[in-house]
Coordinates of C-alpha atoms in Angstrom, one line a residue:
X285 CA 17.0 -19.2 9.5
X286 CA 17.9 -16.1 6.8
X287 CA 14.7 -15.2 6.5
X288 CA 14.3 -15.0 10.7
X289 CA 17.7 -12.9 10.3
X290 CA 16.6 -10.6 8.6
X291 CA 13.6 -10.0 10.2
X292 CA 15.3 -9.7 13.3
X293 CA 17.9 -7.1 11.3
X294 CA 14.7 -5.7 10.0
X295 CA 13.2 -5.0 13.3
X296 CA 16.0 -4.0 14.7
X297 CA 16.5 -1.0 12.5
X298 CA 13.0 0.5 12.6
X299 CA 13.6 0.3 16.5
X300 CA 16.4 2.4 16.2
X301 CA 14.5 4.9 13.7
X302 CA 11.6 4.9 16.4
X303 CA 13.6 6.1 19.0
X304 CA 15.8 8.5 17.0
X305 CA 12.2 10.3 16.3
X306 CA 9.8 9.4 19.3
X307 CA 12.4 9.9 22.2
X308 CA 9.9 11.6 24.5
X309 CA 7.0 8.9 23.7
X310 CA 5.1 6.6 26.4
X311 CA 6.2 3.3 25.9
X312 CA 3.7 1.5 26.3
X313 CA -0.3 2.1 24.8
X314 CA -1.3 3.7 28.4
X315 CA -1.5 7.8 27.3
X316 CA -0.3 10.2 30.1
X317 CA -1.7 13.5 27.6
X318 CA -3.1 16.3 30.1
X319 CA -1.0 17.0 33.0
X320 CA -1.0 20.1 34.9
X321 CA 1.2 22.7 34.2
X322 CA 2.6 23.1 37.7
X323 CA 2.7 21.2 40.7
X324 CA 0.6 17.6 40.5
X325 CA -0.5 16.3 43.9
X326 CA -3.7 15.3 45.6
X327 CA -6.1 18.4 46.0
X328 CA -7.9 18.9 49.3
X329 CA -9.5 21.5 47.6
X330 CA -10.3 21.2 44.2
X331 CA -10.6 24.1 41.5
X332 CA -13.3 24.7 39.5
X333 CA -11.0 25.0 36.4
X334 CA -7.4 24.4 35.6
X335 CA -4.9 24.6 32.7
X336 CA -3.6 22.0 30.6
X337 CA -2.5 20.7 27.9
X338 CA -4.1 17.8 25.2
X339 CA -0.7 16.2 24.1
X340 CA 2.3 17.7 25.0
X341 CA 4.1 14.1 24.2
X342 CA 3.8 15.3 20.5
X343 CA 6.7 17.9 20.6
X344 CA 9.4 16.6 18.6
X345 CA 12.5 18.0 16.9
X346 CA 12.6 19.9 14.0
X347 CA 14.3 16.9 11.5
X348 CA 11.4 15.0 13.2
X349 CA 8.8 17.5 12.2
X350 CA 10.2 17.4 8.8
X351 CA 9.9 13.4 8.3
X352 CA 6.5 13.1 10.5
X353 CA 4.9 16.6 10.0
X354 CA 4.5 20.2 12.1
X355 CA 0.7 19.0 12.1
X356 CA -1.3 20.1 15.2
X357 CA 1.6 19.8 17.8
X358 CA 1.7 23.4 19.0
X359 CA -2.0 22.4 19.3
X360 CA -1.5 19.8 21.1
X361 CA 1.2 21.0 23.5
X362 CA -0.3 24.7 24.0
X363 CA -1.8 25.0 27.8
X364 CA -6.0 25.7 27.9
X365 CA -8.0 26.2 30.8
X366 CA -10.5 23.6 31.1
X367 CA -13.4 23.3 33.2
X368 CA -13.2 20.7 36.2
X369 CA -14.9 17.6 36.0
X370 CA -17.4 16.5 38.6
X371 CA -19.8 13.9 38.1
X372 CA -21.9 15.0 40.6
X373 CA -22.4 18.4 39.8
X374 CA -23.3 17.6 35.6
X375 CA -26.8 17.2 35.2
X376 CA -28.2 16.7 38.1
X377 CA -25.2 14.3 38.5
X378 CA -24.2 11.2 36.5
X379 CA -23.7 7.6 36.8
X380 CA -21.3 5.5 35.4
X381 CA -23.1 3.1 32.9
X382 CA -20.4 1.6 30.4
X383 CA -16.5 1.8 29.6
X384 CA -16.2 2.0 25.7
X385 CA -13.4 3.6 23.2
X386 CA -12.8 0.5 21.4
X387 CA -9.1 0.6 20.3
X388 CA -8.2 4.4 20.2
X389 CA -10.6 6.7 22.2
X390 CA -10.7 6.2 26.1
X391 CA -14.5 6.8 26.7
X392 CA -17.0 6.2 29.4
X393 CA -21.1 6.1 28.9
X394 CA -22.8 8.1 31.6
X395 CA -26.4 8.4 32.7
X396 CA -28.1 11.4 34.3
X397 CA -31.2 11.6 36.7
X398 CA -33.7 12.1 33.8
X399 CA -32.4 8.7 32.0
X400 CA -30.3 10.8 29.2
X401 CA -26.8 9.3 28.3
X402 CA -23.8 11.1 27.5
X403 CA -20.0 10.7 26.2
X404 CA -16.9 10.9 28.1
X405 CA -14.9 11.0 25.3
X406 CA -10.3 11.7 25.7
X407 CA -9.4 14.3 23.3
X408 CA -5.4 11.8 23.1
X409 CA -6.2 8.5 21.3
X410 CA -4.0 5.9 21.0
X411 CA -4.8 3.8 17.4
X412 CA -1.8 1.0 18.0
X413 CA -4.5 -1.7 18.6
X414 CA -4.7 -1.7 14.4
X415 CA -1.8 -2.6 14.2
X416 CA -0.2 -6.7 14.5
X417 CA 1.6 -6.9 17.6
X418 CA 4.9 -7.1 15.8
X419 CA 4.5 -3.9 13.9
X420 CA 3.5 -2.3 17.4
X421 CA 7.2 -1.8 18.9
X422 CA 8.6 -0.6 15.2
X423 CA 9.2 2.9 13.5
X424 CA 5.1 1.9 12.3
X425 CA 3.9 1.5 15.3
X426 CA 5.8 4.9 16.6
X427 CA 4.5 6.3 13.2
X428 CA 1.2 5.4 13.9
X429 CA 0.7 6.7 17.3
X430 CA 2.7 9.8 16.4
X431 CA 0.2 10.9 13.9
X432 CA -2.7 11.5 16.2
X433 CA -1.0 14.8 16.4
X434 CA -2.6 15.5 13.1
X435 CA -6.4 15.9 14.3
X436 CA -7.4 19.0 16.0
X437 CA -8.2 18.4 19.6
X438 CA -10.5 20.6 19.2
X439 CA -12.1 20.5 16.1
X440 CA -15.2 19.2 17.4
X441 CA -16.2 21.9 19.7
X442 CA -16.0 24.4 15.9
X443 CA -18.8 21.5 14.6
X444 CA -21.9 22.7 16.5
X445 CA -22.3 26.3 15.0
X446 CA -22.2 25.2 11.9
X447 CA -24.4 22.1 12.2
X448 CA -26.7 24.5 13.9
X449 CA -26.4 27.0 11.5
X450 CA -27.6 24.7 8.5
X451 CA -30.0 22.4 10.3
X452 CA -28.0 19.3 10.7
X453 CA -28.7 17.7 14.5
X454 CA -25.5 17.1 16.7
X455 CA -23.9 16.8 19.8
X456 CA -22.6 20.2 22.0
X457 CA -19.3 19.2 23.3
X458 CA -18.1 20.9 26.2
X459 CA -14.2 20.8 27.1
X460 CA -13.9 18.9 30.7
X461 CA -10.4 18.1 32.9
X462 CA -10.7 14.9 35.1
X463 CA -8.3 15.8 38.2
X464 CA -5.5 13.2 39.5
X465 CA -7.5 13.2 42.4
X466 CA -11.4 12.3 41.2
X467 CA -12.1 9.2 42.8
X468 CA -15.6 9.0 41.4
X469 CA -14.1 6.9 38.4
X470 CA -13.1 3.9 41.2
X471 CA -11.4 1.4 39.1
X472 CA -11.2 3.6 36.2
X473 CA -9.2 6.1 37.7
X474 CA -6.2 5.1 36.7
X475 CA -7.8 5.6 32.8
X476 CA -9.2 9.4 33.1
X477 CA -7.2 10.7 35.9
X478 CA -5.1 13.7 35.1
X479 CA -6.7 14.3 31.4
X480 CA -9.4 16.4 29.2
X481 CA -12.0 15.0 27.5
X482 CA -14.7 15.8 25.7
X483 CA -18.4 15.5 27.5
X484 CA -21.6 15.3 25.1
X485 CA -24.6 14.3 25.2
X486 CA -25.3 10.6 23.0
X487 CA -28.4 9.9 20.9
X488 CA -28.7 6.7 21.1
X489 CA -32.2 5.7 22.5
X490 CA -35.8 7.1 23.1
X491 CA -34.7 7.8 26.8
X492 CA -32.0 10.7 24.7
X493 CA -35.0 12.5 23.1
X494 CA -34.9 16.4 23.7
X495 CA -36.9 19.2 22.3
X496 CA -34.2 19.8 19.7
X497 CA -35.5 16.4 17.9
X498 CA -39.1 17.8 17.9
X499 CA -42.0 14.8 17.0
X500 CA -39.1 12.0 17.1
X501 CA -40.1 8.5 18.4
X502 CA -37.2 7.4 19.1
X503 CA -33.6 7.5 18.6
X504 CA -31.9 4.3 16.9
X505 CA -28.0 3.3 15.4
X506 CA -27.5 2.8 11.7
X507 CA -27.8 -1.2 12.4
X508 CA -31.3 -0.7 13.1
X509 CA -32.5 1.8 10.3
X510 CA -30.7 -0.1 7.7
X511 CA -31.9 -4.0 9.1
X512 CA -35.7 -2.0 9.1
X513 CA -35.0 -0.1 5.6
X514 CA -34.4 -3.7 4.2
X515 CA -37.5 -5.7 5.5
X516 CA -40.2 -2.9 5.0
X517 CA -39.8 0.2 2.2
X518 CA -42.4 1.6 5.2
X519 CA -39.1 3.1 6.7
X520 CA -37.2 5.4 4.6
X521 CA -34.0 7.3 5.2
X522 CA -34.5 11.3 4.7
X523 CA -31.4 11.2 1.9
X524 CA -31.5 15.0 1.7
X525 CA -30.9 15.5 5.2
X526 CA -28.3 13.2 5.1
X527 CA -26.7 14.7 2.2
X528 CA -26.7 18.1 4.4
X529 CA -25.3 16.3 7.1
X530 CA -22.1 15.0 4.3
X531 CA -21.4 18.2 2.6
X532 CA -21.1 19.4 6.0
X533 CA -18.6 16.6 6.5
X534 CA -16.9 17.3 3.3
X535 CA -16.6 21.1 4.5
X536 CA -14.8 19.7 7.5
X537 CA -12.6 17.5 5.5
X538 CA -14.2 14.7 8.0
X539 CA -13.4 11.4 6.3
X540 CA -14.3 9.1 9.1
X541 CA -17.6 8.9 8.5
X542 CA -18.7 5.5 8.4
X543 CA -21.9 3.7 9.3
X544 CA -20.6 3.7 13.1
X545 CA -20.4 7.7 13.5
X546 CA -24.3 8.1 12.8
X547 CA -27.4 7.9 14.8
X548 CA -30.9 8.5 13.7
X549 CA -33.9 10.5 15.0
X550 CA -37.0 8.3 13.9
X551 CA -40.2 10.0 12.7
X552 CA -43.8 8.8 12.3
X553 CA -45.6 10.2 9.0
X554 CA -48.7 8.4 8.1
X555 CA -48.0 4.6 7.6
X556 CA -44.0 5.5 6.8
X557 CA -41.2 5.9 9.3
X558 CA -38.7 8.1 8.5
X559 CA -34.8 8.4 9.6
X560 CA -33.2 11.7 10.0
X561 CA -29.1 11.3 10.5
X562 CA -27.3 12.8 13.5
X563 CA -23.7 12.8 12.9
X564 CA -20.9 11.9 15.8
X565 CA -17.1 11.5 16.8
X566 CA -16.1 14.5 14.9
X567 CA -12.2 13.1 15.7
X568 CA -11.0 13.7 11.8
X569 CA -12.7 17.1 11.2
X570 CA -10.0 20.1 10.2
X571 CA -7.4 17.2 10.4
X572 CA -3.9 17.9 8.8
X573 CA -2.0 14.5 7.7
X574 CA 0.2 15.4 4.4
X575 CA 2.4 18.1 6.0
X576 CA 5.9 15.7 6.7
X577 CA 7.3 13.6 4.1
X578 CA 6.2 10.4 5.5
X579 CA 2.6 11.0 5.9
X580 CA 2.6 12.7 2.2
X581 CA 4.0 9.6 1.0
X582 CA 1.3 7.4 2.8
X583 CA -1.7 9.6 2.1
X584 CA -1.3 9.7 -1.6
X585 CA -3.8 8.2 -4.2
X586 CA -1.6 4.7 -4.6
X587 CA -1.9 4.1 -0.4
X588 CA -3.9 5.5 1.8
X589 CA -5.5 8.4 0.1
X590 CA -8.6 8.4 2.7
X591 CA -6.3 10.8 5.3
X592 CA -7.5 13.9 3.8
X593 CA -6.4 17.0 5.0
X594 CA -8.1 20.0 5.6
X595 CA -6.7 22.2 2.8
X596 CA -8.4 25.9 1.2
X597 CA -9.0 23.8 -1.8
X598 CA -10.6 20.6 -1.9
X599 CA -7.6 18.0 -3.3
X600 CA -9.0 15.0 -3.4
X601 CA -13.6 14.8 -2.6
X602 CA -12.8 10.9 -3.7
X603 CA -10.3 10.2 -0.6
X604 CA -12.9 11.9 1.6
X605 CA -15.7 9.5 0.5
X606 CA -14.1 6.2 1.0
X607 CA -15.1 5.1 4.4
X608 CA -18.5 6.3 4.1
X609 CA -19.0 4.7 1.1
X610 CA -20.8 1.6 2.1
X611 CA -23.9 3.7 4.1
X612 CA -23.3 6.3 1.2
X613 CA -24.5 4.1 -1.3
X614 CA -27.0 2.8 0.5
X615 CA -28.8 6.7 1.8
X616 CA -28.2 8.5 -1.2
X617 CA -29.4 6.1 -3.9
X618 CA -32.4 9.0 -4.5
X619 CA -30.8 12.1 -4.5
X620 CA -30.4 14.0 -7.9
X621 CA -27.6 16.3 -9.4
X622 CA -30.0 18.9 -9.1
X623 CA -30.4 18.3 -5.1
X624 CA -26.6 18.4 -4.6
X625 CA -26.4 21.4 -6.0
X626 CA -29.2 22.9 -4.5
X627 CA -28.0 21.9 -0.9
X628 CA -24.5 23.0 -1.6
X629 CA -25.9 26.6 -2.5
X630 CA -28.3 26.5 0.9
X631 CA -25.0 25.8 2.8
X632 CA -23.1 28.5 1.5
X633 CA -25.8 30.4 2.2
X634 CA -26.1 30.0 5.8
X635 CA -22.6 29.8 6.6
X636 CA -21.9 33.4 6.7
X637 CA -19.3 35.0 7.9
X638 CA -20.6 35.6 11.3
X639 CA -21.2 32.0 11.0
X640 CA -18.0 30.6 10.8
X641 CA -16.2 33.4 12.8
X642 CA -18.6 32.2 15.8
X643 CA -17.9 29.1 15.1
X644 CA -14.1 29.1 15.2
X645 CA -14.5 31.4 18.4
X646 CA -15.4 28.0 20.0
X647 CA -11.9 27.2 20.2
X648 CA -9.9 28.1 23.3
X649 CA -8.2 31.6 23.6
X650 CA -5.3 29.9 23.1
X651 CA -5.8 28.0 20.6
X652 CA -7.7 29.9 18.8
X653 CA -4.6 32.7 18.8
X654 CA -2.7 29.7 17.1
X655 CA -4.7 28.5 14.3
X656 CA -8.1 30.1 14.7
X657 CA -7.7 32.6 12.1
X658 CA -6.2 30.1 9.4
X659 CA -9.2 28.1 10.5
X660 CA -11.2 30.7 9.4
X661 CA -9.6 31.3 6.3
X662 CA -9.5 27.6 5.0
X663 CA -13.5 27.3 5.8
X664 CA -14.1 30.2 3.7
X665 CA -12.9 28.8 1.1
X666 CA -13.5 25.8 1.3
X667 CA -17.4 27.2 1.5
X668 CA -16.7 28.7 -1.4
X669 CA -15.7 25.5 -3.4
X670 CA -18.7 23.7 -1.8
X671 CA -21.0 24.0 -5.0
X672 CA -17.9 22.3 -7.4
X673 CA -17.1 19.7 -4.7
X674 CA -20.7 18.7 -4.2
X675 CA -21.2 18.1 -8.1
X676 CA -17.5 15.7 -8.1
X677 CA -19.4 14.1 -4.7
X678 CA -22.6 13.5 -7.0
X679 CA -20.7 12.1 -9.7
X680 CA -18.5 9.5 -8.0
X681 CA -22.0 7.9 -6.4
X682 CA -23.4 7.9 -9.5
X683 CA -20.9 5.8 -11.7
X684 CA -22.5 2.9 -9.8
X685 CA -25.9 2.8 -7.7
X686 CA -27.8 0.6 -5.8
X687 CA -31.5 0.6 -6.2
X688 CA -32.9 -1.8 -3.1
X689 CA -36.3 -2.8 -2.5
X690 CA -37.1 -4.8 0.8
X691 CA -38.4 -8.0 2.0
X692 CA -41.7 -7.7 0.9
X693 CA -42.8 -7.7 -2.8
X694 CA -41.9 -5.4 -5.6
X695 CA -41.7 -3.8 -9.2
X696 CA -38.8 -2.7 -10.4
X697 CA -39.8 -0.9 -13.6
X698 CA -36.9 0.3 -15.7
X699 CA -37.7 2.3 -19.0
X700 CA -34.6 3.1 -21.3
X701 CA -34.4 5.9 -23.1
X702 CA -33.1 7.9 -25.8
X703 CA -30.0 10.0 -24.9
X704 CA -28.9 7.5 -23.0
X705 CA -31.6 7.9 -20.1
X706 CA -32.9 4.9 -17.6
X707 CA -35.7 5.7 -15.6
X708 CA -36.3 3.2 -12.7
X709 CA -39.5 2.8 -10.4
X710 CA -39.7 0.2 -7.8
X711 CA -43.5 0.2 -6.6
X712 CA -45.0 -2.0 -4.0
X713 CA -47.2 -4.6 -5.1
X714 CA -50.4 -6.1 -3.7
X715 CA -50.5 -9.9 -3.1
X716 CA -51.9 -10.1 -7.1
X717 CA -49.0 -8.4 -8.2
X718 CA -51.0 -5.1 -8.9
X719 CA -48.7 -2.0 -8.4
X720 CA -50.1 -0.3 -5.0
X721 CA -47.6 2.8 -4.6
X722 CA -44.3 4.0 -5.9
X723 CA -41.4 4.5 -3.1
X724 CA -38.8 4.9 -5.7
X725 CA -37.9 7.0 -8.7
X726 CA -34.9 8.5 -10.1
X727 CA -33.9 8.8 -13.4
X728 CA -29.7 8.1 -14.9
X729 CA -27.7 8.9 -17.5
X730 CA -25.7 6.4 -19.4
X731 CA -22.7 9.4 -19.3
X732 CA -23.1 9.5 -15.5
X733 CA -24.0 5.9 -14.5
X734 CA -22.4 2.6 -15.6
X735 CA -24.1 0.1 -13.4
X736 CA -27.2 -0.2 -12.1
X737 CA -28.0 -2.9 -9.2
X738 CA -31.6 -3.8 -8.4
X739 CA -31.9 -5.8 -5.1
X740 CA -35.2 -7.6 -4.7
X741 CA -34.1 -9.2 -1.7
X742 CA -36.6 -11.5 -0.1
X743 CA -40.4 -11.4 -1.5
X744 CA -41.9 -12.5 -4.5
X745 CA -40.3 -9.3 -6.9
X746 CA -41.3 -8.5 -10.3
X747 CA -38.3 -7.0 -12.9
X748 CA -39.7 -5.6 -16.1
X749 CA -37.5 -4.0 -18.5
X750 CA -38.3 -2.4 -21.5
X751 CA -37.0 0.5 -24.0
X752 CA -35.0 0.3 -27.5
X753 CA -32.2 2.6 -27.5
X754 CA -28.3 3.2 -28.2
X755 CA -26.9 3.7 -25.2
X756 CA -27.8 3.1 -21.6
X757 CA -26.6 1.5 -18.3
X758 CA -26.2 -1.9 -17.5
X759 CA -28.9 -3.2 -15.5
X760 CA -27.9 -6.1 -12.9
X761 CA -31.3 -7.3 -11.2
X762 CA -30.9 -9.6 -7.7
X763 CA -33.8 -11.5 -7.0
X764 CA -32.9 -12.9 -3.6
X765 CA -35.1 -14.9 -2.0
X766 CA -38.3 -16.2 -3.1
X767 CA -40.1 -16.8 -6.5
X768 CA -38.9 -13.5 -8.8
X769 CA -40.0 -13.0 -12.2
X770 CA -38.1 -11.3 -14.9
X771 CA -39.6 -9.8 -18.1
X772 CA -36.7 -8.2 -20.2
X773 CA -37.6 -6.9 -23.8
X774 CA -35.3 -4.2 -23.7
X775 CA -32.4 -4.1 -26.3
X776 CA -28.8 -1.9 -26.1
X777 CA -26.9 -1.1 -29.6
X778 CA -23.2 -3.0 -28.9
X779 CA -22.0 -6.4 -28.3
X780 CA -21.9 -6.4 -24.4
X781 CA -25.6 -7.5 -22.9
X782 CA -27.0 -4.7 -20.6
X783 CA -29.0 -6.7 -18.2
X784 CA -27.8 -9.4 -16.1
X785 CA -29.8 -11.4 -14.0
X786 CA -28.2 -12.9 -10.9
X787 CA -30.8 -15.7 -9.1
X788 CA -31.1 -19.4 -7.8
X789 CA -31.8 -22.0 -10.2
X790 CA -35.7 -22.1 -9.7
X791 CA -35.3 -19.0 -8.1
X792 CA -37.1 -17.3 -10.9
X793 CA -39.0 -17.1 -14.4
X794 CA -37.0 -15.5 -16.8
X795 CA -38.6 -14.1 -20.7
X796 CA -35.4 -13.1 -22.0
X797 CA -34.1 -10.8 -24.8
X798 CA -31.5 -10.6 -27.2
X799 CA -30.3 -8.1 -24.1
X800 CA -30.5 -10.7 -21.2
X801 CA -27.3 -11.8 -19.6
X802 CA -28.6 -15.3 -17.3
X803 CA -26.0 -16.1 -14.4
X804 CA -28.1 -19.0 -12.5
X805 CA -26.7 -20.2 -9.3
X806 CA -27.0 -23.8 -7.6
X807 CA -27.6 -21.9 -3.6
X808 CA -29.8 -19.2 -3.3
X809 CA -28.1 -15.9 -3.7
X810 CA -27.3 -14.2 -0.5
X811 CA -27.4 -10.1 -1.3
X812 CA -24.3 -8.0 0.2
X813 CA -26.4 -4.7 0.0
X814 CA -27.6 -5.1 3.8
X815 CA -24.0 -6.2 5.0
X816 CA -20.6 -4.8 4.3
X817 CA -18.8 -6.8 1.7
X818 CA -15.3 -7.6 4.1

């Protein structure tokens, strides 16, 4: 009974914070973000644009600002003229195919006459769904809600140039106002009515092709390349387009950039397939989170230091890597130091001025009289600092590195080497065990890398080891399914054994060394490279 008490006292109190800060806020999850400025009735005749506003329910007052941030709220409150939306008119005219959004984003899946699909996506989100439904109606739930007003509405429509400009694909947003009247959405109404939105086009199947993806097959989600990756090393993932496509992200101080925000153009070369990356949902680019006491208190390293904000000087490359870091590991196993850097340099180079002053010109008038030049500014610098960022980007994949193979049978060949070098091939193998081809080859230091994961997965895979040195990497080999041999006569200088082998009991044939660290299970060992560990 105390404990209910005080819970109840608890709730009570961060009920009263809430409305002492969010006195102008929608009570329930519904948004109401985009009404006209000026009378709102049925329109007999409707205009082809109108002005608006994204989120005028962010204006709070200035002790509010102070606890919760300034953020984007002038954003967000500032009036744009937006173009009218009529589905009949876009594209020949569009269909409604499926309602999406998930638990933030209010977003609709269209179809055009020629088959291609494209986004209806809200530029007001509403993330309370994340939260339990008790912390939903408290000062966290309030808190929560309240700090969509630090994204920029319109960052994403500033994205295209500069994907353009340094040959990443993407989408071309264009700014869109559903009117109270639109019945076209029938029992959606209710949902778009009286908003913007966003209106792209989506990459998501062969039927999406344009001439902008050139030879491309097909066009497929990160599921699909990383499910084919695994059973064939026939389909590969172009890592250095991809690592384009994340120093771009890193430019934009875009965190949210997990295995859900990519598709992939799919190319035929010879008997390989190859992915190219096409980033989406650019909802966290230029986003300002640490500007109120609150939200620098939560964004620090000890809680949730993955709401970086788009500062001149980039504070924290390790916060904007963390929710990309599952598909990171797995699509940038290949790329060198050397590569970063190059592709950093590449970037700078084609972001010129002009660049990035045409790309911030993407921004309404209005908005851009706000915060287009500080836009500016920040992304020059920020382009500046690219090279430095790209090397601490390098380094934090490299502490630890997964080296995957597929379902069919392998070599994994690691050579150690003096100065702390390990040098591992993984090369497909005929059904004698002969090596056919190499698909894999990268060499790491022992001062860069600590730990080294070979995956075998299913197949009959082969792990030699070999190389007498004084420092190197440890080596953990995963033999997965089927009957894996393991030939270690490697050897490390210091008591801890650099090469650990992780298998079923009759999984595999082991000739050990002094080196070899055997951890035998009774079940067969189910790898966690092809599925996030949750």
């Amino acid at each position: 009974m105390k404990k209910l008490f005080l819970a109840l006292v608890l709730f009570i109190f961060l009920f009263g914070v809430a409305r002492y800060f969010f006195p102008n806020h929608p009570a329930s999850s519904t948004l109401q973000s985009g009404d006209f400025f000026g009378e709102n009735r049925h329109l007999l005749n409707p205009p082809d644009s109108v002005t608006a506003s994204a989120g005028a329910h962010y204006q709070i007052s200035k002790i509010g600002e102070f606890f919760l941030g300034k953020h984007y709220r002038a954003v967000w409150a500032t009036p744009v003229k937006a173009e009218v939306f009529h589905m009949d008119k876009i594209a020949g005219g569009l269909r409604m195919e499926k309602l999406g959004g998930g638990m933030q984003t209010t977003s609709l899946t269209l179809t055009d006459t020629a088959g291609h699909k494209w986004a209806l996506r809200s530029l007001d989100k509403d993330p309370i769904s994340v939260l339990s439904p008790f912390w939903r109606k408290t000062f966290v739930g309030s808190f929560v809600r309240d700090q969509v007003s630090a994204t920029n509405p319109y960052a994403a429509l500033v994205v295209a140039p500069l994907a353009e400009a340094i040959g990443v694909f993407h989408p071309s947003p264009k700014l869109v106002f559903v009117l109270p009247s639109d019945k076209d959405f029938r029992q959606h109404s209710h949902l778009f009515s009286n908003r913007l939105f966003l209106i792209e086009e989506k990459f998501t199947s062969k039927a999406s092709l344009t001439k902008k993806f050139g030879a491309a097959k097909d066009l497929v989600g990160t599921e699909v390349v990383l499910q084919r990756r695994f059973q064939s090393t026939h389909h590969k993932i172009d890592q250095w387009a991809f690592v384009r496509a994340r120093l771009l992200d890193l430019l934009l101080s875009d965190w949210d950039r997990h295995e859900g925000q990519w598709d992939w153009a799919e190319y035929k070369q010879g008997t390989e397939t190859w992915y190219k990356p096409i980033p989406k949902d650019r909802d966290q680019a230029l986003c300002w989170y640490d500007d109120g006491v609150l939200p620098w208190i939560a964004t620090r390293k000890f809680a949730a230091r993955k709401f970086e904000s788009f500062h001149p000087t980039f504070r924290d490359v390790y916060g904007l890597t963390i929710n990309a870091s599952f598909l990171d590991a797995r699509a940038l196993s290949e790329v060198s130091l050397a590569d970063f850097r190059r592709i950093a340099r590449e970037i700078q180079a084609d972001l010129s001025d002009s660049v990035l002053q045409q790309a911030v010109k993407q921004f309404p008038p209005a908005i851009y009289e706000l915060v287009g030049q500080q836009t500016l500014d920040i992304l020059r610098s920020r382009r500046q600092q690219l090279p430095r960022a790209a090397d601490e980007y390098y380094h934090i994949l490299a502490k630890e590195v997964i080296v995957a193979g597929s379902d069919e049978p392998e070599r994994f060949l690691v050579q150690r080497l003096s100065q702390g070098r390990t040098v591992v091939e993984v090369f497909r193998v005929n059904e004698n065990g002969a090596n056919v081809s190499r698909n894999y080859s990268r060499t790491f230091f022992a001062n860069e890398t600590n730990k080294i994961h070979l995956h075998g997965l299913d197949g009959d895979d082969f792990f030699d080891i070999k190389g007498d040195v004084l420092v190197g990497s440890t080596i953990y080999m995963y033999g997965g399914k089927g009957n894996d041999q393991v030939i270690d006569k490697s050897s490390v200088q210091g008591w801890r054994k650099k090469s650990v082998v992780i298998d079923a009991k009759g999984g595999v044939k082991i000739q050990k060394s002094a080196e070899t660290d055997v951890q035998l299970q009774k079940n067969q060992v189910t790898s966690l490279v092809r599925f996030r560990d949750k």
